[in-house]
């Protein structure tokens, strides 16, 4: 999930390159209002947040200007989110009343080269329809109209080929030789899908109390959807994979041998031990991430990409889905006993079933 989670960083890095490295731009030219728009809609959300700034310009040091809020934020800005339905001719028809953006102030922005911790954002309350198109229209204090449109990546639309087997028999994490495969059919409109797996457990202490849920994440990577699904036309299935050694080694690297934690009696896996998290982005999202990624060579010249008219940045959509499962008996045996890889046998994990000395209860 690194690419998707670092979306704002990519956006700001792109803008910095746009203003600081393009030899066709005169940094001392007359002021021009250039809005920077970041908006990522999610059909599962009822409140949607946008970051709308302007490219700061001036003659002072870049580091100093980046820390000055007044150079980056608009004092007076209005905006609307407009909903459209698509008719049979692929034309869009506005429906309902445009939804006005509300200005908010937050005080938990992370530290960095830009101003913090306070920053201005914009929100709108809206229940999105995955079959509709949405347009963001912004009117800056300079009177400049900026707009962008996006379709919606549906929620609860990821299909797993082995869903029934996972639900009945558990998710398998053990194999002596072959990779563990996860066959997935992405949701409609998804061009890129990121997969994250989580192993979840609690520590039981010597006094009988238990810890909060502890999560060990495993990144399964980004996958490109070669055939994007549309209504009535399914996406091409993709296969995700990982190795058993990777799974058990990651657990071992994120836990101590039980003898080194004398206050911990045992580690108890959750009933739904494994959680899969799929984050899907549309074509605009994929293109923006690809074009904004750092060049692979000194001679590679990447263009600035944006789908924002009269501005820079990105307005697009994504969806996030989670599925939780228990583990297979074979997977538990390797976790607790470590007979094959030997990576987690001393970590103090216990069986959720049974009545021997390695069972949890």
Short mmCIF file of C-alpha atoms in Angstrom, two decimals:
data_model
loop_
_atom_site.label_atom_id
_atom_site.label_comp_id
_atom_site.label_asym_id
_atom_site.label_seq_id
_atom_site.Cartn_x
_atom_site.Cartn_y
_atom_site.Cartn_z
CA UNK A 1 0.00 0.00 0.00
CA UNK A 2 2.98 2.31 -0.02
CA UNK A 3 2.16 3.95 -3.34
CA UNK A 4 -1.44 4.64 -2.45
CA UNK A 5 -0.66 5.84 1.04
CA UNK A 6 2.05 8.20 -0.22
CA UNK A 7 -0.31 9.84 -2.69
CA UNK A 8 -0.14 13.31 -1.15
CA UNK A 9 3.65 13.14 -1.04
CA UNK A 10 3.77 12.29 -4.75
CA UNK A 11 1.40 15.15 -5.47
CA UNK A 12 3.46 17.71 -3.60
CA UNK A 13 6.73 16.37 -5.03
CA UNK A 14 5.31 16.71 -8.52
CA UNK A 15 4.29 20.29 -7.87
CA UNK A 16 7.72 21.09 -6.48
CA UNK A 17 9.29 19.70 -9.63
CA UNK A 18 6.79 21.67 -11.68
CA UNK A 19 7.77 24.92 -10.07
CA UNK A 20 11.42 24.34 -9.29
CA UNK A 21 12.91 22.16 -12.04
CA UNK A 22 11.14 23.09 -15.25
CA UNK A 23 13.60 25.25 -17.20
CA UNK A 24 10.72 26.82 -19.15
CA UNK A 25 9.30 28.54 -16.06
CA UNK A 26 10.59 31.85 -14.83
CA UNK A 27 10.37 31.72 -11.04
CA UNK A 28 10.41 35.51 -10.95
CA UNK A 29 7.58 35.88 -13.50
CA UNK A 30 4.43 37.83 -12.73
CA UNK A 31 2.12 36.05 -10.27
CA UNK A 32 -0.25 33.50 -11.78
CA UNK A 33 -3.01 31.73 -9.88
CA UNK A 34 -2.37 27.98 -10.28
CA UNK A 35 -4.64 25.81 -8.08
CA UNK A 36 -3.39 22.46 -6.73
CA UNK A 37 -6.24 19.98 -6.27
CA UNK A 38 -6.16 16.66 -4.44
CA UNK A 39 -9.44 14.75 -4.20
CA UNK A 40 -9.97 11.03 -3.76
CA UNK A 41 -13.60 9.87 -3.59
CA UNK A 42 -14.57 6.61 -1.90
CA UNK A 43 -18.10 5.26 -2.34
CA UNK A 44 -17.98 3.84 1.21
CA UNK A 45 -17.53 7.32 2.73
CA UNK A 46 -20.31 9.78 3.50
CA UNK A 47 -17.94 12.72 4.06
CA UNK A 48 -15.36 13.54 1.38
CA UNK A 49 -12.31 15.71 1.99
CA UNK A 50 -10.32 17.75 -0.54
CA UNK A 51 -7.03 19.57 -0.29
CA UNK A 52 -7.02 22.69 -2.45
CA UNK A 53 -3.99 24.95 -2.41
CA UNK A 54 -2.20 27.18 -4.87
CA UNK A 55 1.37 27.00 -6.09
CA UNK A 56 3.36 29.40 -3.93
CA UNK A 57 5.44 31.94 -5.78
CA UNK A 58 7.92 34.58 -4.71
CA UNK A 59 11.58 35.53 -4.49
CA UNK A 60 12.35 34.17 -1.01
CA UNK A 61 14.02 30.82 -0.34
CA UNK A 62 11.79 27.89 -1.30
CA UNK A 63 12.09 26.38 2.20
CA UNK A 64 10.82 29.61 3.76
CA UNK A 65 7.95 30.01 1.30
CA UNK A 66 6.86 26.39 1.84
CA UNK A 67 6.38 27.08 5.54
CA UNK A 68 4.23 30.17 4.97
CA UNK A 69 0.55 29.18 4.90
CA UNK A 70 -0.55 32.45 3.41
CA UNK A 71 1.39 31.74 0.21
CA UNK A 72 -0.17 28.30 -0.32
CA UNK A 73 -3.73 28.56 0.97
CA UNK A 74 -6.67 30.51 -0.42
CA UNK A 75 -8.31 33.07 1.81
CA UNK A 76 -11.63 32.95 -0.02
CA UNK A 77 -12.50 29.94 -2.13
CA UNK A 78 -15.80 28.32 -3.08
CA UNK A 79 -16.42 24.93 -4.62
CA UNK A 80 -19.10 22.41 -5.47
CA UNK A 81 -19.39 18.69 -6.09
CA UNK A 82 -21.82 18.02 -8.95
CA UNK A 83 -23.38 14.62 -9.66
CA UNK A 84 -24.12 13.36 -13.16
CA UNK A 85 -25.85 10.31 -14.51
CA UNK A 86 -24.81 8.79 -17.81
CA UNK A 87 -27.52 8.27 -20.40
CA UNK A 88 -27.48 5.75 -23.21
CA UNK A 89 -25.41 7.97 -25.48
CA UNK A 90 -22.63 8.30 -22.90
CA UNK A 91 -23.59 11.95 -22.34
CA UNK A 92 -23.79 13.18 -18.76
CA UNK A 93 -26.86 14.79 -17.26
CA UNK A 94 -26.58 16.74 -13.97
CA UNK A 95 -28.92 15.54 -11.25
CA UNK A 96 -29.85 16.92 -7.87
CA UNK A 97 -28.52 20.11 -6.34
CA UNK A 98 -24.77 20.89 -6.48
CA UNK A 99 -23.19 20.20 -3.08
CA UNK A 100 -21.19 23.09 -1.63
CA UNK A 101 -17.74 22.52 -0.15
CA UNK A 102 -17.26 23.50 3.49
CA UNK A 103 -13.96 24.93 4.70
CA UNK A 104 -12.48 23.18 7.75
CA UNK A 105 -9.31 23.59 9.79
CA UNK A 106 -7.29 20.66 11.16
CA UNK A 107 -4.29 20.74 13.49
CA UNK A 108 -2.68 17.31 13.04
CA UNK A 109 -0.76 17.71 9.79
CA UNK A 110 2.56 15.84 9.93
CA UNK A 111 5.78 17.81 10.11
CA UNK A 112 7.84 18.27 6.97
CA UNK A 113 9.09 20.88 4.53
CA UNK A 114 5.61 22.42 4.27
CA UNK A 115 3.76 24.32 6.99
CA UNK A 116 2.25 22.30 9.88
CA UNK A 117 0.41 21.28 12.07
CA UNK A 118 -2.56 23.46 11.05
CA UNK A 119 -3.93 23.34 7.52
CA UNK A 120 -7.09 24.24 5.65
CA UNK A 121 -9.14 21.52 3.95
CA UNK A 122 -12.55 21.35 2.29
CA UNK A 123 -15.33 18.83 2.90
CA UNK A 124 -18.70 17.85 1.51
CA UNK A 125 -21.29 15.37 2.76
CA UNK A 126 -22.53 13.10 -0.02
CA UNK A 127 -23.72 9.54 -0.53
CA UNK A 128 -22.11 8.53 -3.80
CA UNK A 129 -23.67 6.38 -6.51
CA UNK A 130 -21.13 4.03 -8.08
CA UNK A 131 -22.91 4.31 -11.44
CA UNK A 132 -22.65 8.10 -11.60
CA UNK A 133 -19.91 10.57 -12.50
CA UNK A 134 -18.83 13.42 -10.21
CA UNK A 135 -17.38 16.79 -11.06
CA UNK A 136 -15.46 19.06 -8.72
CA UNK A 137 -15.80 22.74 -9.61
CA UNK A 138 -13.67 25.35 -7.80
CA UNK A 139 -13.86 29.13 -7.95
CA UNK A 140 -10.72 30.72 -6.51
CA UNK A 141 -10.51 34.19 -4.98
CA UNK A 142 -8.88 35.30 -8.23
CA UNK A 143 -12.05 34.29 -10.12
CA UNK A 144 -10.41 31.31 -11.80
CA UNK A 145 -12.67 28.31 -12.48
CA UNK A 146 -11.01 24.92 -12.02
CA UNK A 147 -12.79 21.62 -12.64
CA UNK A 148 -12.23 17.87 -12.85
CA UNK A 149 -14.39 14.76 -13.29
CA UNK A 150 -14.18 11.15 -12.15
CA UNK A 151 -16.12 7.91 -12.28
CA UNK A 152 -16.46 5.72 -9.17
CA UNK A 153 -14.72 2.46 -8.32
CA UNK A 154 -17.47 0.26 -6.75
CA UNK A 155 -17.37 -1.05 -3.20
CA UNK A 156 -17.76 -4.73 -2.21
CA UNK A 157 -17.04 -5.86 -5.74
CA UNK A 158 -13.74 -7.74 -5.36
CA UNK A 159 -14.31 -11.44 -6.09
CA UNK A 160 -12.03 -14.14 -4.67
CA UNK A 161 -12.03 -17.45 -6.55
CA UNK A 162 -11.56 -19.44 -3.32
CA UNK A 163 -13.87 -17.39 -1.09
CA UNK A 164 -16.00 -20.39 -0.09
CA UNK A 165 -12.95 -22.53 0.72
CA UNK A 166 -11.43 -19.73 2.83
CA UNK A 167 -14.68 -19.31 4.74
CA UNK A 168 -15.18 -23.02 5.46
CA UNK A 169 -11.68 -24.40 5.84
CA UNK A 170 -9.62 -21.31 6.55
CA UNK A 171 -6.96 -19.38 4.68
CA UNK A 172 -3.87 -21.42 3.84
CA UNK A 173 -0.46 -19.86 4.57
CA UNK A 174 1.63 -23.04 4.49
CA UNK A 175 3.27 -24.77 1.54
CA UNK A 176 6.55 -26.66 1.45
CA UNK A 177 7.47 -25.69 -2.09
CA UNK A 178 4.91 -23.73 -4.14
CA UNK A 179 3.78 -20.12 -3.76
CA UNK A 180 0.48 -19.33 -2.07
CA UNK A 181 -1.86 -17.96 -4.75
CA UNK A 182 -4.82 -15.61 -4.37
CA UNK A 183 -7.00 -15.31 -7.48
CA UNK A 184 -8.90 -12.02 -7.53
CA UNK A 185 -11.34 -10.39 -9.93
CA UNK A 186 -11.05 -6.59 -9.47
CA UNK A 187 -14.09 -4.29 -9.27
CA UNK A 188 -15.36 -2.39 -12.27
CA UNK A 189 -13.38 0.73 -13.28
CA UNK A 190 -10.30 -0.49 -11.36
CA UNK A 191 -6.98 -0.22 -13.22
CA UNK A 192 -4.70 -0.82 -10.24
CA UNK A 193 -5.27 -2.88 -7.10
CA UNK A 194 -3.09 -2.96 -4.02
CA UNK A 195 -3.17 -5.98 -1.70
CA UNK A 196 -2.30 -6.05 1.98
CA UNK A 197 -2.48 -9.09 4.26
CA UNK A 198 -2.60 -8.84 8.04
CA UNK A 199 -1.86 -11.45 10.71
CA UNK A 200 -3.77 -10.64 13.93
CA UNK A 201 -3.25 -11.86 17.48
CA UNK A 202 -3.23 -10.84 21.15
CA UNK A 203 -0.68 -11.33 23.90
CA UNK A 204 -1.96 -13.01 27.06
CA UNK A 205 -0.01 -11.85 30.10
CA UNK A 206 0.95 -13.86 33.18
CA UNK A 207 -1.77 -12.14 35.24
CA UNK A 208 -4.49 -13.35 32.83
CA UNK A 209 -5.08 -10.03 31.08
CA UNK A 210 -4.75 -9.70 27.33
CA UNK A 211 -3.38 -6.99 25.07
CA UNK A 212 -5.20 -5.08 22.36
CA UNK A 213 -5.17 -6.69 18.93
CA UNK A 214 -1.67 -6.73 17.44
CA UNK A 215 -1.44 -6.56 13.66
CA UNK A 216 1.52 -7.68 11.53
CA UNK A 217 1.10 -6.38 7.95
CA UNK A 218 2.35 -8.07 4.80
CA UNK A 219 2.43 -6.07 1.58
CA UNK A 220 1.46 -8.26 -1.36
CA UNK A 221 2.17 -5.47 -3.84
CA UNK A 222 0.42 -3.51 -6.58
CA UNK A 223 -1.20 -5.26 -9.52
CA UNK A 224 -2.15 -3.72 -12.84
CA UNK A 225 -5.48 -4.73 -14.35
CA UNK A 226 -4.89 -5.30 -18.06
CA UNK A 227 -8.59 -5.56 -18.91
CA UNK A 228 -10.62 -3.02 -16.92
CA UNK A 229 -14.13 -4.15 -16.03
CA UNK A 230 -17.18 -2.17 -17.08
CA UNK A 231 -20.87 -2.74 -16.51
CA UNK A 232 -21.74 -6.03 -18.22
CA UNK A 233 -18.06 -6.76 -18.98
CA UNK A 234 -16.02 -8.32 -16.17
CA UNK A 235 -12.42 -7.39 -15.44
CA UNK A 236 -9.65 -9.84 -16.12
CA UNK A 237 -8.76 -12.02 -13.14
CA UNK A 238 -5.35 -11.41 -11.58
CA UNK A 239 -3.24 -13.73 -9.45
CA UNK A 240 -1.48 -12.49 -6.32
CA UNK A 241 1.19 -14.60 -4.68
CA UNK A 242 3.47 -14.90 -1.68
CA UNK A 243 5.67 -17.60 -0.16
CA UNK A 244 5.14 -19.43 3.11
CA UNK A 245 8.65 -18.55 4.21
CA UNK A 246 7.87 -14.86 3.70
CA UNK A 247 4.76 -15.21 5.87
CA UNK A 248 6.35 -17.00 8.83
CA UNK A 249 9.60 -15.05 8.59
CA UNK A 250 7.72 -11.74 8.78
CA UNK A 251 5.92 -12.94 11.92
CA UNK A 252 9.24 -14.02 13.44
CA UNK A 253 10.81 -10.65 12.62
CA UNK A 254 7.98 -8.81 14.36
CA UNK A 255 7.85 -10.89 17.56
CA UNK A 256 10.38 -11.86 20.22
CA UNK A 257 11.01 -15.37 21.50
CA UNK A 258 8.55 -15.91 24.33
CA UNK A 259 11.39 -16.48 26.83
CA UNK A 260 12.54 -12.89 26.22
CA UNK A 261 9.17 -11.54 27.32
CA UNK A 262 8.63 -13.06 30.79
CA UNK A 263 5.44 -11.08 31.35
CA UNK A 264 3.83 -12.73 28.28
CA UNK A 265 2.28 -16.16 28.91
CA UNK A 266 1.28 -16.94 25.30
CA UNK A 267 0.25 -15.37 22.00
CA UNK A 268 -3.36 -16.04 20.98
CA UNK A 269 -4.30 -15.72 17.28
CA UNK A 270 -7.71 -14.20 16.60
CA UNK A 271 -10.48 -16.46 15.33
CA UNK A 272 -10.31 -14.45 12.10
CA UNK A 273 -6.54 -14.55 12.04
CA UNK A 274 -5.97 -13.34 8.49
CA UNK A 275 -7.37 -10.15 7.02
CA UNK A 276 -7.00 -9.24 3.35
CA UNK A 277 -7.30 -5.57 2.39
CA UNK A 278 -7.74 -4.63 -1.27
CA UNK A 279 -7.47 -0.99 -2.37
CA UNK A 280 -8.50 -0.33 -5.97
CA UNK A 281 -7.89 2.81 -8.03
CA UNK A 282 -9.21 3.85 -11.44
CA UNK A 283 -7.33 4.68 -14.65
CA UNK A 284 -6.69 8.31 -13.64
CA UNK A 285 -5.25 7.19 -10.31
CA UNK A 286 -2.97 4.65 -12.00
CA UNK A 287 -1.76 7.10 -14.64
CA UNK A 288 -1.05 9.80 -12.07
CA UNK A 289 0.95 7.45 -9.83
CA UNK A 290 2.93 6.06 -12.77
CA UNK A 291 3.79 9.43 -14.28
CA UNK A 292 4.57 10.99 -10.89
CA UNK A 293 6.92 8.19 -9.82
CA UNK A 294 10.64 9.12 -9.71
CA UNK A 295 12.48 8.67 -13.05
CA UNK A 296 14.32 5.39 -13.45
CA UNK A 297 17.25 6.99 -15.28
CA UNK A 298 18.93 10.37 -15.58
CA UNK A 299 17.78 10.70 -19.19
CA UNK A 300 14.14 9.89 -18.52
CA UNK A 301 11.90 12.95 -18.83
CA UNK A 302 8.44 12.43 -17.34
CA UNK A 303 5.67 14.91 -18.11
CA UNK A 304 3.51 16.48 -15.42
CA UNK A 305 0.20 14.60 -15.39
CA UNK A 306 -3.09 16.01 -14.17
CA UNK A 307 -6.77 15.53 -14.93
CA UNK A 308 -7.57 18.95 -13.47
CA UNK A 309 -8.62 21.66 -15.93
CA UNK A 310 -7.04 25.07 -15.15
CA UNK A 311 -4.93 23.60 -12.36
CA UNK A 312 -2.68 20.70 -11.38
CA UNK A 313 -3.20 17.65 -9.20
CA UNK A 314 -5.65 14.79 -9.33
CA UNK A 315 -9.35 14.15 -8.75
CA UNK A 316 -10.21 10.46 -8.85
CA UNK A 317 -11.71 7.57 -6.87
CA UNK A 318 -10.73 4.40 -5.07
CA UNK A 319 -12.42 1.70 -3.00
CA UNK A 320 -11.16 -0.37 -0.09
CA UNK A 321 -12.48 -3.82 0.83
CA UNK A 322 -11.59 -6.12 3.70
CA UNK A 323 -12.07 -9.88 4.10
CA UNK A 324 -11.24 -11.83 7.27
CA UNK A 325 -10.66 -15.59 7.66
CA UNK A 326 -9.32 -18.16 10.06
CA UNK A 327 -6.23 -20.18 9.16
CA UNK A 328 -6.11 -23.81 8.04
CA UNK A 329 -5.01 -26.49 10.51
CA UNK A 330 -1.78 -27.00 8.57
CA UNK A 331 -1.05 -23.27 8.73
CA UNK A 332 -1.59 -23.26 12.51
CA UNK A 333 0.68 -26.28 12.96
CA UNK A 334 3.57 -24.51 11.27
CA UNK A 335 2.91 -21.32 13.28
CA UNK A 336 2.91 -23.14 16.62
CA UNK A 337 5.30 -26.07 16.08
CA UNK A 338 7.49 -24.70 13.26
CA UNK A 339 8.38 -28.20 12.10
CA UNK A 340 9.22 -27.21 8.52
CA UNK A 341 10.60 -23.65 8.56
CA UNK A 342 11.35 -23.46 12.29
CA UNK A 343 10.81 -19.70 12.31
CA UNK A 344 8.00 -19.25 14.84
CA UNK A 345 8.17 -22.32 17.10
CA UNK A 346 9.72 -20.29 19.96
CA UNK A 347 7.35 -17.30 19.64
CA UNK A 348 4.75 -18.70 22.04
CA UNK A 349 1.79 -19.00 19.69
CA UNK A 350 -0.92 -21.45 20.70
CA UNK A 351 -3.67 -23.49 19.05
CA UNK A 352 -7.22 -22.15 19.17
CA UNK A 353 -8.51 -25.72 19.48
CA UNK A 354 -7.35 -28.85 21.25
CA UNK A 355 -6.53 -29.68 24.86
CA UNK A 356 -2.78 -30.24 24.90
CA UNK A 357 -0.15 -27.99 26.44
CA UNK A 358 0.04 -25.84 23.28
CA UNK A 359 -3.68 -25.01 23.15
CA UNK A 360 -4.74 -21.48 24.10
CA UNK A 361 -7.60 -22.40 26.41
#
